[in-house]
Amino acid sequence: MRVDRDRAEGAEEALLLACARTMVDPAAADAVPEAVARVADWDGWMALAGRNRLLPVVTRTLHGMEGVPAEVRDRLRAASERNAGEALRLSAELRRLLSALEAEGVRAVAYKGPALAVRAYGDPGLRTYSDLDLLVSPAQVDAALAVLRVAGYESSYAFTPAQNRRFRAVDGDYPLHHPVTGALVEVHAQVSSARFRVRLPTDVLMRRAQPVAVGGGTVRALADDDLFLALCVHGAKHRWARLEWLVSAAALAARTGLDLSKVSERAWRIGAGRTVLLALHLASTALALSIPATVAHAAAADADVPALADEARSLWFTRAANDSSVAKNLRFNLRLRDTRADRLRFAAHWLFTPTPEDWGWLRLPDALAPLYRAVRPLRLALRYAPGRRG
């Protein structure tokens, strides 16, 4: 089931969607020339494609197509070549780091980055990514961070023991950077923060990991259905504000032939039912992904899903920078929780569970760490008081 929404957007938006659909269904390329002929503001369209991280995709789609100005083709080709070079560099770095981790007995799985590009698009250069994501068992995070330090990376966090235990149990994503190469790596103890009430245990995901060909070798990556669920949770966390997130999830489903009925059923069991329902509704209406009739009917019957989908679409096509308001993200994800109990737990988690921002705002010794449950509401009240932006 699909609802054609092109008329709700302008010519530039319609062309972006037309190009994006080719990653889900190659036959969608037949509609691209007509969309090209309608575009008047090519600078605006290039900016739109860039904000949505789709320049490599549109470059491939528009290659050699009449009606695209020569200057635009040149700019697209240059951007795509830069992206391909970066993809090769990051693919090599991914293999280097995974080999280093394996040599020290640390099991790690590639998450997103080049591995996702290969599974979803068949080409690591067709996605734009600036960092590498590694999933590691919570029990091996410290060992993984030590290996990365030897490899030249520096952590962005400096936690006390109590803060580290709390952070790993709730969020568990550790960003690192290489001061010489500028490379970014994020070590994940889990693919979804405990705040979102989604049950995707890391050890289960790692047992189900599969080999993926990357950079002339193979790496272990999330199984396709696990990856799809993780992408849905990640996209919803950010209100699907970047169209490429949806394109890669939909292309993964189409390219690998995922059984979306089974994926949807599993999503309801793990607390991500409406999260996946929204993703499939968006992928169907915006990208023409074929979804089961039962899923389409459930999305249409849900009081919130169509409105949340409209909110996500508005973020793709805004001319300003993506609106990343914390309050709006909170409301969006609160509405997506599967049950009233999950919504209450999500709200309580957000209100009372301390984060690195709270620890940086007021430094307390570990012996007083429980006081952060009171500090956080105070900081939030001051941060989002009437008259202040947030």
Coordinates of C-alpha atoms in Angstrom, one line a residue:
M1 CA 0.0 0.0 0.0
R2 CA 1.4 3.4 -0.9
V3 CA 0.2 7.0 -0.8
D4 CA 1.8 9.3 -3.4
R5 CA 2.9 12.4 -1.6
D6 CA 5.0 14.1 -4.3
R7 CA 2.3 16.8 -4.8
A8 CA 2.7 17.8 -1.2
E9 CA 6.3 18.8 -1.8
G10 CA 7.9 21.0 -4.4
A11 CA 9.8 19.9 -7.5
E12 CA 13.2 19.7 -5.7
E13 CA 11.7 17.5 -3.0
A14 CA 10.0 15.3 -5.5
L15 CA 13.3 14.7 -7.4
L16 CA 15.1 13.8 -4.1
L17 CA 12.4 11.3 -3.3
A18 CA 12.4 9.9 -6.9
C19 CA 16.2 9.3 -6.6
A20 CA 15.9 7.8 -3.2
R21 CA 13.3 5.3 -4.4
T22 CA 15.7 3.8 -6.9
M23 CA 17.6 2.4 -3.9
V24 CA 14.5 0.5 -2.9
D25 CA 13.2 -0.4 -6.4
P26 CA 15.5 0.1 -9.5
A27 CA 12.3 0.4 -11.7
A28 CA 11.6 3.7 -9.9
A29 CA 14.3 5.2 -12.1
D30 CA 11.7 5.5 -14.9
A31 CA 10.1 8.4 -13.0
V32 CA 13.3 10.4 -12.5
P33 CA 13.5 12.2 -15.9
E34 CA 10.1 13.8 -15.4
A35 CA 11.1 14.9 -11.9
V36 CA 14.4 16.4 -13.3
A37 CA 12.4 18.4 -15.9
R38 CA 10.5 20.1 -13.1
V39 CA 13.5 21.4 -11.1
A40 CA 14.3 25.1 -11.3
D41 CA 16.4 25.7 -8.2
W42 CA 19.3 23.3 -8.6
D43 CA 21.4 25.0 -5.9
G44 CA 18.5 24.5 -3.5
W45 CA 18.2 20.9 -4.6
M46 CA 21.9 20.2 -4.1
A47 CA 21.7 21.7 -0.6
L48 CA 18.6 19.5 0.2
A49 CA 20.3 16.4 -1.0
G50 CA 23.4 17.3 1.1
R51 CA 21.4 17.9 4.2
N52 CA 19.8 14.5 3.8
R53 CA 23.2 12.8 3.2
L54 CA 22.0 11.5 -0.2
L55 CA 24.6 13.1 -2.6
P56 CA 26.2 9.7 -3.5
V57 CA 22.8 8.2 -4.2
V58 CA 21.5 11.0 -6.4
T59 CA 24.9 11.1 -8.3
R60 CA 24.5 7.5 -9.3
T61 CA 20.8 8.0 -10.2
L62 CA 21.4 11.1 -12.3
H63 CA 24.6 10.0 -14.0
G64 CA 24.4 10.9 -17.7
M65 CA 20.8 12.0 -17.5
E66 CA 19.6 14.7 -19.8
G67 CA 18.2 17.9 -18.2
V68 CA 20.7 17.9 -15.4
P69 CA 22.9 21.0 -15.8
A70 CA 26.6 20.2 -16.5
E71 CA 27.7 22.3 -13.5
V72 CA 25.4 20.2 -11.3
R73 CA 26.8 17.0 -12.7
D74 CA 30.3 18.1 -12.1
R75 CA 29.5 19.1 -8.5
L76 CA 27.8 15.8 -7.8
R77 CA 30.6 13.8 -9.3
A78 CA 33.2 15.7 -7.2
A79 CA 31.2 15.2 -4.0
S80 CA 30.7 11.5 -4.8
E81 CA 34.4 11.0 -5.5
R82 CA 35.3 12.6 -2.1
N83 CA 32.7 10.4 -0.4
A84 CA 34.0 7.3 -2.1
G85 CA 37.6 8.1 -0.9
E86 CA 36.4 8.6 2.6
A87 CA 34.5 5.3 2.5
L88 CA 37.6 3.4 1.4
R89 CA 39.6 5.1 4.2
L90 CA 37.0 4.2 6.8
S91 CA 36.6 0.7 5.5
A92 CA 40.3 0.0 5.9
E93 CA 40.2 1.6 9.4
L94 CA 37.3 -0.6 10.3
R95 CA 39.2 -3.8 9.3
R96 CA 42.3 -2.5 11.1
L97 CA 40.5 -1.9 14.4
L98 CA 38.5 -5.1 14.3
S99 CA 41.7 -7.1 13.7
A100 CA 43.4 -5.3 16.7
L101 CA 40.4 -6.0 18.9
E102 CA 40.3 -9.7 17.9
A103 CA 44.0 -10.0 18.6
E104 CA 43.3 -9.0 22.2
G105 CA 40.4 -11.3 22.6
V106 CA 37.7 -8.6 22.2
R107 CA 34.7 -9.6 20.1
A108 CA 33.3 -6.7 18.2
V109 CA 30.6 -6.3 15.5
A110 CA 30.3 -3.6 12.9
Y111 CA 27.2 -1.5 13.3
K112 CA 26.1 0.9 10.5
G113 CA 29.0 2.6 8.6
P114 CA 30.6 0.6 5.7
A115 CA 28.9 -2.7 6.7
L116 CA 25.4 -1.1 6.4
A117 CA 26.3 0.5 3.1
V118 CA 27.3 -2.9 1.7
R119 CA 24.2 -4.7 3.0
A120 CA 21.7 -1.9 2.0
Y121 CA 23.3 -0.5 -1.2
G122 CA 25.9 -3.0 -2.3
D123 CA 28.6 -0.3 -2.3
P124 CA 30.3 1.2 0.7
G125 CA 30.7 4.5 -1.2
L126 CA 26.9 5.1 -1.6
R127 CA 26.4 6.1 2.0
T128 CA 27.8 9.2 3.7
Y129 CA 29.2 8.4 7.1
S130 CA 31.9 10.2 9.1
D131 CA 32.5 7.6 11.9
L132 CA 32.7 3.9 12.7
D133 CA 30.3 2.2 15.1
L134 CA 31.4 -0.9 16.9
L135 CA 29.1 -3.1 19.1
V136 CA 30.9 -4.8 22.0
S137 CA 29.7 -6.9 24.9
P138 CA 29.2 -4.7 28.0
A139 CA 31.7 -6.9 29.8
Q140 CA 34.4 -6.1 27.2
V141 CA 33.9 -2.4 26.8
D142 CA 36.9 -1.5 29.0
A143 CA 39.1 -3.9 27.1
A144 CA 37.9 -2.5 23.8
L145 CA 38.6 1.1 24.9
A146 CA 42.1 0.1 25.9
V147 CA 42.8 -1.4 22.5
L148 CA 41.5 1.7 20.8
R149 CA 43.7 3.9 23.0
V150 CA 46.7 1.8 21.8
A151 CA 45.5 2.3 18.2
G152 CA 45.8 6.1 18.8
Y153 CA 42.2 7.0 19.8
E154 CA 41.2 9.3 22.7
S155 CA 38.0 9.1 24.6
S156 CA 35.6 12.0 24.8
Y157 CA 34.5 11.0 28.3
A158 CA 36.3 10.9 31.6
F159 CA 33.9 9.2 34.0
T160 CA 34.3 8.2 37.6
P161 CA 33.8 4.5 38.4
A162 CA 30.2 5.1 39.5
Q163 CA 29.4 7.3 36.5
N164 CA 30.9 4.7 34.2
R165 CA 28.8 1.9 35.6
R166 CA 25.6 3.9 35.3
F167 CA 26.4 5.1 31.8
R168 CA 27.1 1.6 30.6
A169 CA 23.9 0.3 32.0
V170 CA 21.7 3.0 30.5
D171 CA 23.4 4.4 27.3
G172 CA 26.8 2.8 26.8
D173 CA 27.9 4.6 23.7
Y174 CA 31.5 5.8 24.0
P175 CA 32.8 8.3 21.3
L176 CA 36.5 8.4 20.5
H177 CA 38.6 10.4 18.1
H178 CA 42.0 10.1 16.6
P179 CA 43.9 13.4 17.1
V180 CA 46.1 12.8 14.0
T181 CA 43.8 11.3 11.4
G182 CA 40.6 12.9 12.7
A183 CA 38.8 9.5 12.5
L184 CA 35.8 9.0 14.8
V185 CA 34.8 5.8 16.4
E186 CA 31.9 5.0 18.7
V187 CA 31.9 1.9 20.9
H188 CA 28.4 0.7 21.8
A189 CA 27.6 -1.5 24.7
Q190 CA 24.1 -1.7 23.3
V191 CA 22.3 -0.6 20.2
S192 CA 19.5 1.2 22.0
S193 CA 19.6 3.2 25.2
A194 CA 17.6 1.6 28.1
R195 CA 15.6 4.8 28.1
F196 CA 13.7 3.6 25.1
R197 CA 12.5 0.3 26.6
V198 CA 13.5 -1.7 23.6
R199 CA 14.8 -5.2 24.3
L200 CA 17.7 -5.9 21.9
P201 CA 20.3 -7.7 24.1
T202 CA 23.9 -7.2 22.9
D203 CA 25.0 -10.7 23.5
V204 CA 22.1 -12.1 21.4
L205 CA 22.9 -9.7 18.6
M206 CA 26.5 -10.7 18.6
R207 CA 25.7 -14.4 18.5
R208 CA 23.6 -13.8 15.5
A209 CA 26.1 -11.6 13.6
Q210 CA 27.0 -12.5 10.0
P211 CA 30.1 -11.9 7.8
V212 CA 30.0 -9.0 5.4
A213 CA 32.5 -8.2 2.7
V214 CA 34.1 -4.8 3.4
G215 CA 37.4 -3.3 2.1
G216 CA 38.8 -6.5 0.5
G217 CA 38.0 -8.7 3.5
T218 CA 35.2 -9.6 5.8
V219 CA 33.9 -8.2 9.0
R220 CA 31.3 -9.4 11.4
A221 CA 28.1 -7.3 11.3
L222 CA 24.6 -7.4 12.7
A223 CA 22.2 -9.9 11.1
D224 CA 19.9 -8.2 8.6
D225 CA 16.7 -8.3 10.7
D226 CA 18.6 -7.2 13.8
L227 CA 20.2 -4.4 11.8
F228 CA 16.8 -3.3 10.5
L229 CA 15.3 -3.1 14.0
A230 CA 18.3 -1.2 15.2
L231 CA 18.0 1.3 12.3
C232 CA 14.3 1.8 13.1
V233 CA 15.1 2.6 16.7
H234 CA 18.0 4.9 15.8
G235 CA 15.9 6.8 13.2
A236 CA 13.0 7.3 15.6
K237 CA 15.3 8.5 18.3
H238 CA 16.2 11.4 16.0
R239 CA 12.6 11.8 14.5
W240 CA 13.9 10.4 11.2
A241 CA 15.2 13.9 10.5
R242 CA 17.6 12.7 7.8
L243 CA 16.1 11.0 4.8
E244 CA 19.1 8.7 4.2
W245 CA 18.4 6.9 7.5
L246 CA 15.1 5.8 6.1
V247 CA 16.5 5.0 2.7
S248 CA 19.2 2.7 4.1
A249 CA 16.6 0.9 6.3
A250 CA 14.2 0.5 3.4
A251 CA 16.9 -0.5 0.9
L252 CA 18.2 -3.1 3.4
A253 CA 14.7 -4.6 3.7
A254 CA 14.3 -4.7 -0.1
R255 CA 17.8 -5.9 -1.0
T256 CA 17.9 -8.7 1.6
G257 CA 14.3 -9.8 1.2
L258 CA 13.4 -9.3 4.8
D259 CA 10.1 -10.9 6.0
L260 CA 8.6 -7.7 7.2
S261 CA 5.6 -9.5 8.8
K262 CA 8.0 -11.4 11.0
V263 CA 10.1 -8.4 11.7
S264 CA 7.0 -6.4 12.7
E265 CA 5.7 -9.3 15.0
R266 CA 9.1 -9.4 16.7
A267 CA 9.2 -5.6 17.1
W268 CA 6.0 -5.8 19.2
R269 CA 7.5 -8.5 21.4
I270 CA 10.6 -6.4 22.2
G271 CA 8.9 -3.1 22.8
A272 CA 9.5 -1.5 19.4
G273 CA 6.1 -2.3 17.7
R274 CA 5.0 1.3 17.0
T275 CA 8.6 2.3 16.2
V276 CA 8.8 -0.2 13.4
L277 CA 5.2 0.5 12.4
L278 CA 6.2 4.2 11.8
A279 CA 9.3 3.2 9.9
L280 CA 7.4 0.9 7.6
H281 CA 4.7 3.5 7.1
L282 CA 7.3 6.1 6.1
A283 CA 9.1 3.7 3.9
S284 CA 5.9 2.7 2.1
T285 CA 4.5 6.2 1.6
A286 CA 7.8 8.0 0.8
L287 CA 9.9 5.3 -0.8
A288 CA 7.3 2.9 -2.2
L289 CA 8.6 0.0 -0.2
S290 CA 6.2 -2.9 -0.4
I291 CA 4.9 -3.7 3.1
P292 CA 2.4 -6.3 4.3
A293 CA -1.3 -5.2 4.1
T294 CA -1.7 -6.0 7.8
V295 CA 1.1 -3.5 8.7
A296 CA -0.3 -0.8 6.4
H297 CA -3.8 -1.2 7.9
A298 CA -2.3 -1.0 11.4
A299 CA -0.4 2.2 10.6
A300 CA -3.5 3.8 9.1
A301 CA -5.6 2.9 12.1
D302 CA -3.0 4.2 14.6
A303 CA -3.9 7.7 15.9
D304 CA -0.3 8.9 16.0
V305 CA 1.7 7.2 13.3
P306 CA 0.5 9.3 10.3
A307 CA 1.0 12.5 12.2
L308 CA 4.5 11.5 13.4
A309 CA 5.3 10.5 9.8
D310 CA 4.3 14.0 8.6
E311 CA 6.5 15.5 11.3
A312 CA 9.5 13.5 10.0
R313 CA 8.9 14.4 6.4
S314 CA 8.8 18.1 7.3
L315 CA 12.3 17.8 8.7
W316 CA 13.6 16.3 5.5
F317 CA 12.4 19.3 3.5
T318 CA 13.0 22.2 5.7
R319 CA 15.4 24.9 4.3
A320 CA 16.9 25.5 7.7
A321 CA 19.2 23.2 9.6
N322 CA 17.4 20.2 11.0
D323 CA 15.4 21.0 14.1
S324 CA 17.0 18.9 16.8
S325 CA 15.0 20.3 19.8
V326 CA 15.4 18.0 22.8
A327 CA 11.8 18.7 23.8
K328 CA 10.4 17.8 20.4
N329 CA 12.5 14.6 20.2
L330 CA 11.2 13.7 23.7
R331 CA 7.5 14.3 22.7
F332 CA 8.0 12.3 19.5
N333 CA 9.5 9.3 21.2
L334 CA 7.1 9.5 24.1
R335 CA 4.2 9.1 21.6
L336 CA 6.0 6.1 20.0
R337 CA 6.1 3.9 23.1
D338 CA 4.0 0.8 22.8
T339 CA 2.0 1.0 26.0
R340 CA 1.0 3.6 28.6
A341 CA 3.3 1.9 31.1
D342 CA 6.2 2.2 28.7
R343 CA 5.4 5.9 28.2
L344 CA 5.5 6.5 31.9
R345 CA 8.8 4.6 32.3
F346 CA 10.3 6.5 29.4
A347 CA 9.3 9.8 30.9
A348 CA 10.6 8.9 34.3
H349 CA 13.9 7.6 32.8
W350 CA 14.4 10.9 31.0
L351 CA 13.5 13.0 34.0
F352 CA 15.5 11.2 36.7
T353 CA 18.3 9.2 35.0
P354 CA 21.6 11.2 35.0
T355 CA 23.6 11.8 31.9
P356 CA 27.2 13.1 31.2
E357 CA 25.7 16.6 30.9
D358 CA 24.4 16.3 34.5
W359 CA 27.8 15.1 35.7
G360 CA 29.5 18.0 33.9
W361 CA 27.0 20.5 35.3
L362 CA 27.7 19.6 38.9
R363 CA 30.6 17.5 40.0
L364 CA 29.8 15.3 43.0
P365 CA 32.0 12.5 44.5
D366 CA 30.8 8.9 43.8
A367 CA 29.6 8.6 47.4
L368 CA 27.0 11.2 46.6
A369 CA 26.1 9.9 43.1
P370 CA 22.5 9.1 44.1
L371 CA 21.9 12.8 44.5
Y372 CA 22.1 13.2 40.7
R373 CA 18.5 11.9 40.5
A374 CA 17.5 15.2 42.1
V375 CA 20.1 17.3 40.3
R376 CA 18.9 16.3 36.9
P377 CA 15.3 17.6 37.3
L378 CA 16.8 20.9 38.6
R379 CA 19.1 21.2 35.7
L380 CA 16.3 20.5 33.2
A381 CA 14.0 23.0 34.9
L382 CA 16.7 25.7 34.5
R383 CA 17.6 24.6 31.0
Y384 CA 14.1 24.5 29.6
A385 CA 12.5 27.2 31.8
P386 CA 9.9 29.5 29.9
G387 CA 11.7 32.0 27.7
R388 CA 14.7 29.7 27.1
R389 CA 15.2 27.8 23.9
G390 CA 15.6 24.0 24.0

